CSV table of C-alpha atoms and ligand atoms in Angstrom, one decimal:
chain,number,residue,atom,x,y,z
O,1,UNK,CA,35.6,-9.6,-4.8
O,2,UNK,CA,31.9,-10.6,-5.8
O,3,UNK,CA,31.0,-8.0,-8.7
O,4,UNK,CA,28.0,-5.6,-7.8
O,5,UNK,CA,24.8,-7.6,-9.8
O,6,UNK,CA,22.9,-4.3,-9.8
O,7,UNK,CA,23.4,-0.4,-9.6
O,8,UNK,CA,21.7,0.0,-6.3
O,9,UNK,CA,24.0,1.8,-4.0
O,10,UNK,CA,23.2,2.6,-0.1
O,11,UNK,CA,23.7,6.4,-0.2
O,12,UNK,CA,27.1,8.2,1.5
O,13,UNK,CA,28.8,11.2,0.6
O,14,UNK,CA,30.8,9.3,-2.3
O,15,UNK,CA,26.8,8.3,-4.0
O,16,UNK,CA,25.9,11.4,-3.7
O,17,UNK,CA,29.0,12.9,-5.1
O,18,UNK,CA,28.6,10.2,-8.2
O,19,UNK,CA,24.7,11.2,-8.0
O,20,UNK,CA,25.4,15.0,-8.9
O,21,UNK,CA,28.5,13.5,-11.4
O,22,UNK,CA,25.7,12.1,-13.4
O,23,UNK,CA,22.8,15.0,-13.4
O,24,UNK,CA,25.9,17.5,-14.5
O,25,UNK,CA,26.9,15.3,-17.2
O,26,UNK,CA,23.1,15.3,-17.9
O,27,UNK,CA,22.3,11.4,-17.1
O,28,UNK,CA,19.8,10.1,-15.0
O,29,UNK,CA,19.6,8.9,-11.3
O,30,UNK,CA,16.8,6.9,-9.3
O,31,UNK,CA,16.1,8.4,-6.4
O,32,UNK,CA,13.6,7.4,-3.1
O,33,UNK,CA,11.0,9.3,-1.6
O,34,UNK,CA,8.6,8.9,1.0
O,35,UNK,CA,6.0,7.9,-2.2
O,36,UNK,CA,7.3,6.2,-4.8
O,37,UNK,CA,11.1,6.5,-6.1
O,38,UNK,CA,11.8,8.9,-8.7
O,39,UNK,CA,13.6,9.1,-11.9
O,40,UNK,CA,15.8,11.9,-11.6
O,41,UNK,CA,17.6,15.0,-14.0
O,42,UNK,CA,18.4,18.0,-14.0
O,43,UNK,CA,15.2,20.0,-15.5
O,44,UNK,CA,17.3,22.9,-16.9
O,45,UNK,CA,18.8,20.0,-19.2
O,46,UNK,CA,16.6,19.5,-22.9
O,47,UNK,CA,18.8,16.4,-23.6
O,48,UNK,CA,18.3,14.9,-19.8
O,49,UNK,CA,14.9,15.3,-20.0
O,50,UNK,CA,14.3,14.5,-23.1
O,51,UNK,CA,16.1,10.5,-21.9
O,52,UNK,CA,13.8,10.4,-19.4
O,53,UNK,CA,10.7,10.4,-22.0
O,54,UNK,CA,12.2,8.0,-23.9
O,55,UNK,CA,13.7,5.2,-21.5
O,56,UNK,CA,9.9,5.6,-19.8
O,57,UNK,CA,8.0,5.8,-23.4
O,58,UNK,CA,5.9,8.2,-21.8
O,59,UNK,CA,4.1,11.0,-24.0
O,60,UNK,CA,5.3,14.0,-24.6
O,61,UNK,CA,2.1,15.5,-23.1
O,62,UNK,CA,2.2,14.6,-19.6
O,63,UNK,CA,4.4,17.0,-18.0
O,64,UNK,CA,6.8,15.9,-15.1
O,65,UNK,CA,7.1,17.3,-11.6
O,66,UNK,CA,10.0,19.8,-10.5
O,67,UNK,CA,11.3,18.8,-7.2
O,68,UNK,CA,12.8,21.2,-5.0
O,69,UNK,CA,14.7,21.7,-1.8
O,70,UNK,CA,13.0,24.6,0.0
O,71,UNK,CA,10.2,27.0,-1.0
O,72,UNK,CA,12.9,29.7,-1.8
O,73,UNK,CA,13.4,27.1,-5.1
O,74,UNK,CA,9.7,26.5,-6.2
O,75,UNK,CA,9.5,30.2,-6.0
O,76,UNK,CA,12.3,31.3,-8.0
O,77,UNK,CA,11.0,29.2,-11.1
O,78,UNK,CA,7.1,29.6,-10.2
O,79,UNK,CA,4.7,32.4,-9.0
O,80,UNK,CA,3.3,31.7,-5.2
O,81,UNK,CA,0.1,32.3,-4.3
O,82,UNK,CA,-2.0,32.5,-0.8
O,83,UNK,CA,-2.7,28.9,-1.6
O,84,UNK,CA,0.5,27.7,-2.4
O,85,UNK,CA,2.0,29.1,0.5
O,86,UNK,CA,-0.8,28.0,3.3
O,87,UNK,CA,-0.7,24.4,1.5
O,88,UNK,CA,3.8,24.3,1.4
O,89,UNK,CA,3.7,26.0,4.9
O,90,UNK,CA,1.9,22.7,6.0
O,91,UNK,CA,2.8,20.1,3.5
O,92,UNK,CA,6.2,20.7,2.5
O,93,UNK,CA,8.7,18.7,2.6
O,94,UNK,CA,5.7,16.5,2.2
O,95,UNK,CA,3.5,14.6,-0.3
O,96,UNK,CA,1.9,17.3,-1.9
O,97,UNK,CA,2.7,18.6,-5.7
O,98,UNK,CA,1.6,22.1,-6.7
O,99,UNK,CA,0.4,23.2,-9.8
O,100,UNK,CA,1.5,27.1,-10.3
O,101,UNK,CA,2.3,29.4,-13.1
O,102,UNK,CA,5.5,29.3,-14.0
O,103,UNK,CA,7.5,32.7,-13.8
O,104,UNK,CA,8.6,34.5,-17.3
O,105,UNK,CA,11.9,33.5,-19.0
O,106,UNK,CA,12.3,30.3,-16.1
O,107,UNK,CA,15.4,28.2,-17.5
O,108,UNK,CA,13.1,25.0,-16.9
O,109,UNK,CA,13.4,22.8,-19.7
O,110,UNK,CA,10.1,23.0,-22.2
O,111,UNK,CA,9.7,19.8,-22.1
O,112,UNK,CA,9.1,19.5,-17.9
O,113,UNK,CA,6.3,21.6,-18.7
O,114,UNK,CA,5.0,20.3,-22.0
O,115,UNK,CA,5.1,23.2,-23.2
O,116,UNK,CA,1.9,24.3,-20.5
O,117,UNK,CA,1.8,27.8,-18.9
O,118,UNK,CA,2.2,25.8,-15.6
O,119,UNK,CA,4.6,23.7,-13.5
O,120,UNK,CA,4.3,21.2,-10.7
O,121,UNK,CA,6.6,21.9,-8.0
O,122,UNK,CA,7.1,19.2,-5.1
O,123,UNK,CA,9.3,19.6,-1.7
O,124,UNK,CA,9.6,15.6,-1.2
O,125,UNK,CA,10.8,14.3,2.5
O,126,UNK,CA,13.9,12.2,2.1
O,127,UNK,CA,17.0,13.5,3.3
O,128,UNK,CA,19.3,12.3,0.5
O,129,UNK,CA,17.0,13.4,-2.2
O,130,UNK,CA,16.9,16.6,-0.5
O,131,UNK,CA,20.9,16.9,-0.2
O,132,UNK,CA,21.3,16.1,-4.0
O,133,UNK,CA,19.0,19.3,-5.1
O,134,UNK,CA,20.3,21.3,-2.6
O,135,UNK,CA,24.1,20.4,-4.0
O,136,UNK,CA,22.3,20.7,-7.4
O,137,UNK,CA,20.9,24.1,-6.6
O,138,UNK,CA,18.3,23.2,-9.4
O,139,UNK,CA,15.3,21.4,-9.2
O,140,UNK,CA,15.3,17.4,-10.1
O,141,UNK,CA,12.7,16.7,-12.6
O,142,UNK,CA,11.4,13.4,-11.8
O,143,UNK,CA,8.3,11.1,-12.5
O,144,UNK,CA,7.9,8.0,-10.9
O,145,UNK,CA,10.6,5.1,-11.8
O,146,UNK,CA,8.4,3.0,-13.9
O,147,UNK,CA,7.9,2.7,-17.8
O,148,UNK,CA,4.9,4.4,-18.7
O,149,UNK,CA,1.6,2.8,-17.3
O,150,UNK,CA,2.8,0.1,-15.1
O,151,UNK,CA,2.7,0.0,-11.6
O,152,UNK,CA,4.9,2.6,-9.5
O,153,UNK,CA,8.2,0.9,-7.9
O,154,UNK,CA,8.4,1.3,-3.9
O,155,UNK,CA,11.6,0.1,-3.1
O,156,UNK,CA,15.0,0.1,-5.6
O,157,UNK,CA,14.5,-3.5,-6.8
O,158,UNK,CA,11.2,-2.9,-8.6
O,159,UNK,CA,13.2,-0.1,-10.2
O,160,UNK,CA,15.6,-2.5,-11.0
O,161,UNK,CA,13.0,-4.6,-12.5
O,162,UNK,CA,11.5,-2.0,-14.5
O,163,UNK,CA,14.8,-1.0,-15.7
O,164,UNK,CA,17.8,-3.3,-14.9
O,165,UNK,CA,21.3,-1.4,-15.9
O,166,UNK,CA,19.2,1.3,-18.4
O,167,UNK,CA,20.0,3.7,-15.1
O,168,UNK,CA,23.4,4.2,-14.1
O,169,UNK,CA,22.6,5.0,-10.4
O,170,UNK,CA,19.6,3.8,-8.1
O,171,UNK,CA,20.0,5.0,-4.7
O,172,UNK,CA,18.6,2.6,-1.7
O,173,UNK,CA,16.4,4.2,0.8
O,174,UNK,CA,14.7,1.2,1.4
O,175,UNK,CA,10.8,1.0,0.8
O,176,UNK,CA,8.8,4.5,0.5
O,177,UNK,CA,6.7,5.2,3.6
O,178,UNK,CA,3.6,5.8,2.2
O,179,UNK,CA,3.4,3.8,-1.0
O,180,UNK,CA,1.5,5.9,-3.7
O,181,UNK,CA,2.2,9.2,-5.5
O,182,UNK,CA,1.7,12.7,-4.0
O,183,UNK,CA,-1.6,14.4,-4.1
O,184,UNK,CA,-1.4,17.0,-7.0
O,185,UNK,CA,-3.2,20.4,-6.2
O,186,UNK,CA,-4.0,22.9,-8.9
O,187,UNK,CA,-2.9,26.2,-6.4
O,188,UNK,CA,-3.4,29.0,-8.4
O,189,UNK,CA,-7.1,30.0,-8.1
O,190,UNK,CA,-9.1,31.0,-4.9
O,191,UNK,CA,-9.6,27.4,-4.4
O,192,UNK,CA,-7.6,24.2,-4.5
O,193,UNK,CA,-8.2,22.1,-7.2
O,194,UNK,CA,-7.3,18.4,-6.6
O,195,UNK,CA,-6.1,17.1,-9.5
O,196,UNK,CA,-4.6,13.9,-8.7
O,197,UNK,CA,-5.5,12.1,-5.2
O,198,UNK,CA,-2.6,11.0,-2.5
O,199,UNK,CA,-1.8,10.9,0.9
O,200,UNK,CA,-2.6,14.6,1.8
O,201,UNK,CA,-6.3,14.0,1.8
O,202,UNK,CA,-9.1,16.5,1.0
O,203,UNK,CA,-9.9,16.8,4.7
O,204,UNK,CA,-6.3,17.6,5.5
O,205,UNK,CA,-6.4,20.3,2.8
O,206,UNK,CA,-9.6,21.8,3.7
O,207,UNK,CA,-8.9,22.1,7.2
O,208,UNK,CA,-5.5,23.7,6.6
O,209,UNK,CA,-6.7,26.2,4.2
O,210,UNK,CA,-10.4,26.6,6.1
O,211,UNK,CA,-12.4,26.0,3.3
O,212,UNK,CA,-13.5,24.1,0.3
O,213,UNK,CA,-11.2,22.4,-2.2
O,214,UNK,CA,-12.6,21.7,-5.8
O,215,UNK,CA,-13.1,18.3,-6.9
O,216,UNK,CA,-11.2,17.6,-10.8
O,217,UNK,CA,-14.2,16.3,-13.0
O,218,UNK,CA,-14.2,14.7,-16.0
O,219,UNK,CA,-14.5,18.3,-17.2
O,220,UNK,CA,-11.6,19.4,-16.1
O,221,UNK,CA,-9.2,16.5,-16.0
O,222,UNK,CA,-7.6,18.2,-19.3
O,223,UNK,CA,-5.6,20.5,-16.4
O,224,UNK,CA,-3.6,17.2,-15.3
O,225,UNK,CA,-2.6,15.4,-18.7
O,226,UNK,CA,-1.3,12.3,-16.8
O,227,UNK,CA,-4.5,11.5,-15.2
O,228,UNK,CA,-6.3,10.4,-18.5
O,229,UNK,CA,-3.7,7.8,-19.8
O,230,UNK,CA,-4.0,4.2,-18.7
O,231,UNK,CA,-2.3,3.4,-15.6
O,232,UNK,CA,-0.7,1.6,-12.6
O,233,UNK,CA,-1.7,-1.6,-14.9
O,234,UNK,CA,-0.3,-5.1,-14.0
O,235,UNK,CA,0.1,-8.1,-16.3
O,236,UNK,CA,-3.1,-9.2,-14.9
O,237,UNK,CA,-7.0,-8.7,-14.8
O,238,UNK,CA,-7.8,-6.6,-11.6
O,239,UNK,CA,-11.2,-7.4,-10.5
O,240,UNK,CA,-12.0,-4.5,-7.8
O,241,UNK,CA,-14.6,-4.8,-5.4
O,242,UNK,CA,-14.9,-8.2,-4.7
O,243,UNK,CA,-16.3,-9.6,-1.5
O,244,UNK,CA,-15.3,-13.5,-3.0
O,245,UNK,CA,-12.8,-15.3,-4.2
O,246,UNK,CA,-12.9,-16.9,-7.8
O,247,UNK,CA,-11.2,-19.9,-8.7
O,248,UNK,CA,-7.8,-19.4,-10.6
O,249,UNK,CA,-7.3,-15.9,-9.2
O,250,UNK,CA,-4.9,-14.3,-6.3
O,251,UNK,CA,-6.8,-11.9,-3.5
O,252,UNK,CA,-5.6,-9.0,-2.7
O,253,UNK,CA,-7.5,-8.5,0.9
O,254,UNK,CA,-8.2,-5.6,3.0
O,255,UNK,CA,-9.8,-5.9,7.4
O,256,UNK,CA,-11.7,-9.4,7.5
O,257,UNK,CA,-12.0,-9.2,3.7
O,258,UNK,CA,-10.2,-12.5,3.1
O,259,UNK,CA,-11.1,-15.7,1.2
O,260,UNK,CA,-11.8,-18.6,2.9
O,261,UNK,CA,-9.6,-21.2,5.1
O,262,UNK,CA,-10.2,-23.4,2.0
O,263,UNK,CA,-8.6,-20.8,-0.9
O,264,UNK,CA,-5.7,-22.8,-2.3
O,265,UNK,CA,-4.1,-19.8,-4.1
O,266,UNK,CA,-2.4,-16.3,-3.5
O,267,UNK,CA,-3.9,-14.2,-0.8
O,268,UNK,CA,-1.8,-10.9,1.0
O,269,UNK,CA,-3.9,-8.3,3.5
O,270,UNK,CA,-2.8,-5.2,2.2
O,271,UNK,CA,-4.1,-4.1,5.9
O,272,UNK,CA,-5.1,-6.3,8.7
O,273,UNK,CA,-5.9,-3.5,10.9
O,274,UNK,CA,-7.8,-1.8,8.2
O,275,UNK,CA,-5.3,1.3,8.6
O,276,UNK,CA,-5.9,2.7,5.0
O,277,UNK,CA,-2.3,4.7,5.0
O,278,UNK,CA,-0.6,1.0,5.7
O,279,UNK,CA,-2.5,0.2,3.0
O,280,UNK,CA,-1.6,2.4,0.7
O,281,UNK,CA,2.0,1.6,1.5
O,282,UNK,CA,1.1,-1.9,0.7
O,283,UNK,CA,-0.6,-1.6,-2.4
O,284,UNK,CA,1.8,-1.2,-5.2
O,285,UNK,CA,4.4,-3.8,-3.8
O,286,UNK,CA,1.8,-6.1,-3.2
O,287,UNK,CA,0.3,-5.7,-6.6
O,288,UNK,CA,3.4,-6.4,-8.2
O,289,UNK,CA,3.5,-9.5,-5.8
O,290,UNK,CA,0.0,-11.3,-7.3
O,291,UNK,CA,1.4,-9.9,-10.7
O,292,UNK,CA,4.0,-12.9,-10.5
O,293,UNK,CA,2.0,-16.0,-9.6
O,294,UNK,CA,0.6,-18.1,-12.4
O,295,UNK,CA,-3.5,-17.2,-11.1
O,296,UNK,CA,-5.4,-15.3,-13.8
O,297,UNK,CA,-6.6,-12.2,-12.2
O,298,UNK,CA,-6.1,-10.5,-8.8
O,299,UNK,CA,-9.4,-9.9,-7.2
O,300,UNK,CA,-9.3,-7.0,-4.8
O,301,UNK,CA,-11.5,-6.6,-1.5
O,302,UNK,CA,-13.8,-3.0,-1.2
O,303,UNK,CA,-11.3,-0.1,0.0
O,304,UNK,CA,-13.4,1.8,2.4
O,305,UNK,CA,-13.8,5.7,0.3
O,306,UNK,CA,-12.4,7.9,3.1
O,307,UNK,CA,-9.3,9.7,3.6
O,308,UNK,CA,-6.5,8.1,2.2
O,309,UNK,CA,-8.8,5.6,1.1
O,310,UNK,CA,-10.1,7.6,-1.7
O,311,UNK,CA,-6.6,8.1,-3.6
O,312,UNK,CA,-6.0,4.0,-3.2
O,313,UNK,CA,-9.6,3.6,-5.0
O,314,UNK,CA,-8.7,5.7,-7.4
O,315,UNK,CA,-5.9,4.1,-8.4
O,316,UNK,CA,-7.3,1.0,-8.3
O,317,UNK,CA,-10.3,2.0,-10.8
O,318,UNK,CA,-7.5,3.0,-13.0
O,319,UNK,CA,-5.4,-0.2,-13.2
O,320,UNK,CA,-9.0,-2.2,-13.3
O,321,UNK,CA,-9.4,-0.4,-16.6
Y,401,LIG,O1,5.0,11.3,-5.6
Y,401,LIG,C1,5.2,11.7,-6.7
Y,401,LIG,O2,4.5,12.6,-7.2
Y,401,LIG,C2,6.2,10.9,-7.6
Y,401,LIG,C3,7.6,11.1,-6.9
Y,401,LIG,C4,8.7,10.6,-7.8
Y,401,LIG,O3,7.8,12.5,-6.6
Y,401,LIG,N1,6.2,11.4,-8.9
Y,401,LIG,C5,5.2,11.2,-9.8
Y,401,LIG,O4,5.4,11.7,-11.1
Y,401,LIG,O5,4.2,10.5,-9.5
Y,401,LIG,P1,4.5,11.3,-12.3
Y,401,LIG,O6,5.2,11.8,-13.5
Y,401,LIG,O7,4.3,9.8,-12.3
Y,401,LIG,O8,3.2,12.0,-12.1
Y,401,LIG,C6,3.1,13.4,-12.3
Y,401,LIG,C7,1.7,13.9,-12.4
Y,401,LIG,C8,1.1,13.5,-13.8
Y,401,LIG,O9,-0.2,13.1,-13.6
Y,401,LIG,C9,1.2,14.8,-14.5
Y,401,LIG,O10,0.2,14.9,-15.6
Y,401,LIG,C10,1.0,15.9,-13.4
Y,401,LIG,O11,1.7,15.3,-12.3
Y,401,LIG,N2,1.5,17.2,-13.8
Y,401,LIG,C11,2.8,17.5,-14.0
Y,401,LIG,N3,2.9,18.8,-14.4
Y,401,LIG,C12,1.6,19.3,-14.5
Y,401,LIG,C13,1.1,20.6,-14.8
Y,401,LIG,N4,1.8,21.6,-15.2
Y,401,LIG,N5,-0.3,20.7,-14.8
Y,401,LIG,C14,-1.1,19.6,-14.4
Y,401,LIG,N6,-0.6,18.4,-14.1
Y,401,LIG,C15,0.7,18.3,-14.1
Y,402,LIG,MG1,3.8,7.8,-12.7
């Protein structure tokens, strides 16, 4: 028999049952989402948590995300406010991360929280995922499945790329639905604060909660550590905005935004239709795509600034950095 080249397993009750083997042993597991796949422990466990960091090199300030399997679990570790539970009564399981104090004497590891007063809490939308907490009856501390600053893996091969056989277990779900990370919502005042945008959009939040959400500002970006390090960076130059096509570089399109019939190089849509969510599912994989060629940079057409739209641009800007 042909010897298995990678750890990427299809999921069935035997993965799962060699999924939880590994969190209780306190090892890690790449899981999928409906963003971006996850790297996965138990967030109870210092020494889990504390591989994660490392095998990522990501800094000890930028706290990870608790993922949970019903609001019942956010709750028992976190303190719920009107907020929280208008935005989890529409999101969850969804792409939506809230930011909330975290209860008195919680057994979450320190170092999920950084040490902050705070936690992010996240219901994600994958069954599997979802089964593995449940079994776990803790949350999953996971960031996305990527060393520190590069671009976020949407299917289990750019894990593998990131990673190879560092990870004992990466379990196929095939590429993420909706391509970029969760929208991350400060939900412990009187109004949300949007601290990191995604695919629940400030319209969607305003009109669930009937009311204004608060933009972050440079002032306040200090509340989500993560959002000031470098990020989402390829190999290569990103040149955003661009209505052209340069010599030497790949084009990363968007609508009619395309280079000429002439353009000898690289050139992927990341939406034909100009349907910004497809987009967004496109972006990361298609990124990484460009990344590989021998061009120079990877020119990228105007995003429109709307919706979903906004959280692509963002991201964008970022990597462009
Ligand atoms: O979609 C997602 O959110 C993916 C999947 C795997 O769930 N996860 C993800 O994790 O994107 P990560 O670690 O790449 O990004 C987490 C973000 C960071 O910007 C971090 O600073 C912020 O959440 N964060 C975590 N805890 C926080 C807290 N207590 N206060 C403010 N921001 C926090
Ligand atoms: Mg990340």
């Amino acid at each position: 028999m042909m010897k298995n080249l990678t750890n990427i397993k299809m999921p069935s009750n035997e993965v799962i049952g060699e999924a939880l083997e590994i969190l209780l042993k306190g090892g890690l597991v790449a899981f999928p989402t409906e963003t971006v796949y996850g790297l996965g422990a138990d967030a109870t466990s210092n020494t889990a948590i504390s591989s994660i960091y490392h095998l990522k090199s990501r800094p000890k300030i930028n706290p990870l995300i608790c993922h949970v399997a019903s609001k019942e679990m956010a709750y028992t570790y976190s303190v719920e406010t009107n907020i929280s539970n208008l935005l989890a009564y529409s999101f969850w399981p969804g792409p939506l991360t809230l930011i909330l104090n975290q209860k008195k004497g919680s057994s979450i590891s320190k170092l999920v929280t950084a040490e902050l007063d705070s936690i992010a809490m996240r219901f994600p939308k994958n069954k599997v995922f979802e089964k593995i907490i449940r079994q776990l009856d803790k949350p999953i501390a996971a960031p996305s499945a990527n060393i520190s600053g590069n671009v976020s893996p949407t299917t289990p091969m750019h894990v593998f790329e990131e990673f190879n056989n560092k990870i004992e277990l990466i379990i196929d779900g095939g590429e993420t639905e909706k391509g970029i990370e969760s929208t991350v919502v400060d939900a412990r005042g009187r109004h949300p604060i949007i601290l990191r945008h995604g695919p629940i959009t400030t319209e969607m939040i305003e009109s669930t909660i009937k009311g204004k959400v608060v933009l972050k500002t440079e002032n306040n970006s200090i509340e989500s550590p993560g959002q000031l390090l470098k990020h989402y960076s390829p190999g290569k130059k990103l040149i955003i905005n661009s209505l052209e096509v340069e010599e030497n570089s790949s084009f990363l399109g968007f609508k009619d935004i395309m280079p000429h019939n002439k353009f000898k190089g690289a050139a992927l849509n990341l939406s034909v239709n100009g349907d910004l969510d497809e987009a967004a599912a496109n972006l990361f994989k298609m990124i990484r795509i460009l990344d590989k060629n021998n061009s120079k940079n990877i020119m990228v057409a105007p995003i429109p600034n709307n919706g979903v739209g906004v959280a692509i641009n963002d991201k964008l800007k970022r990597a462009a950095q």
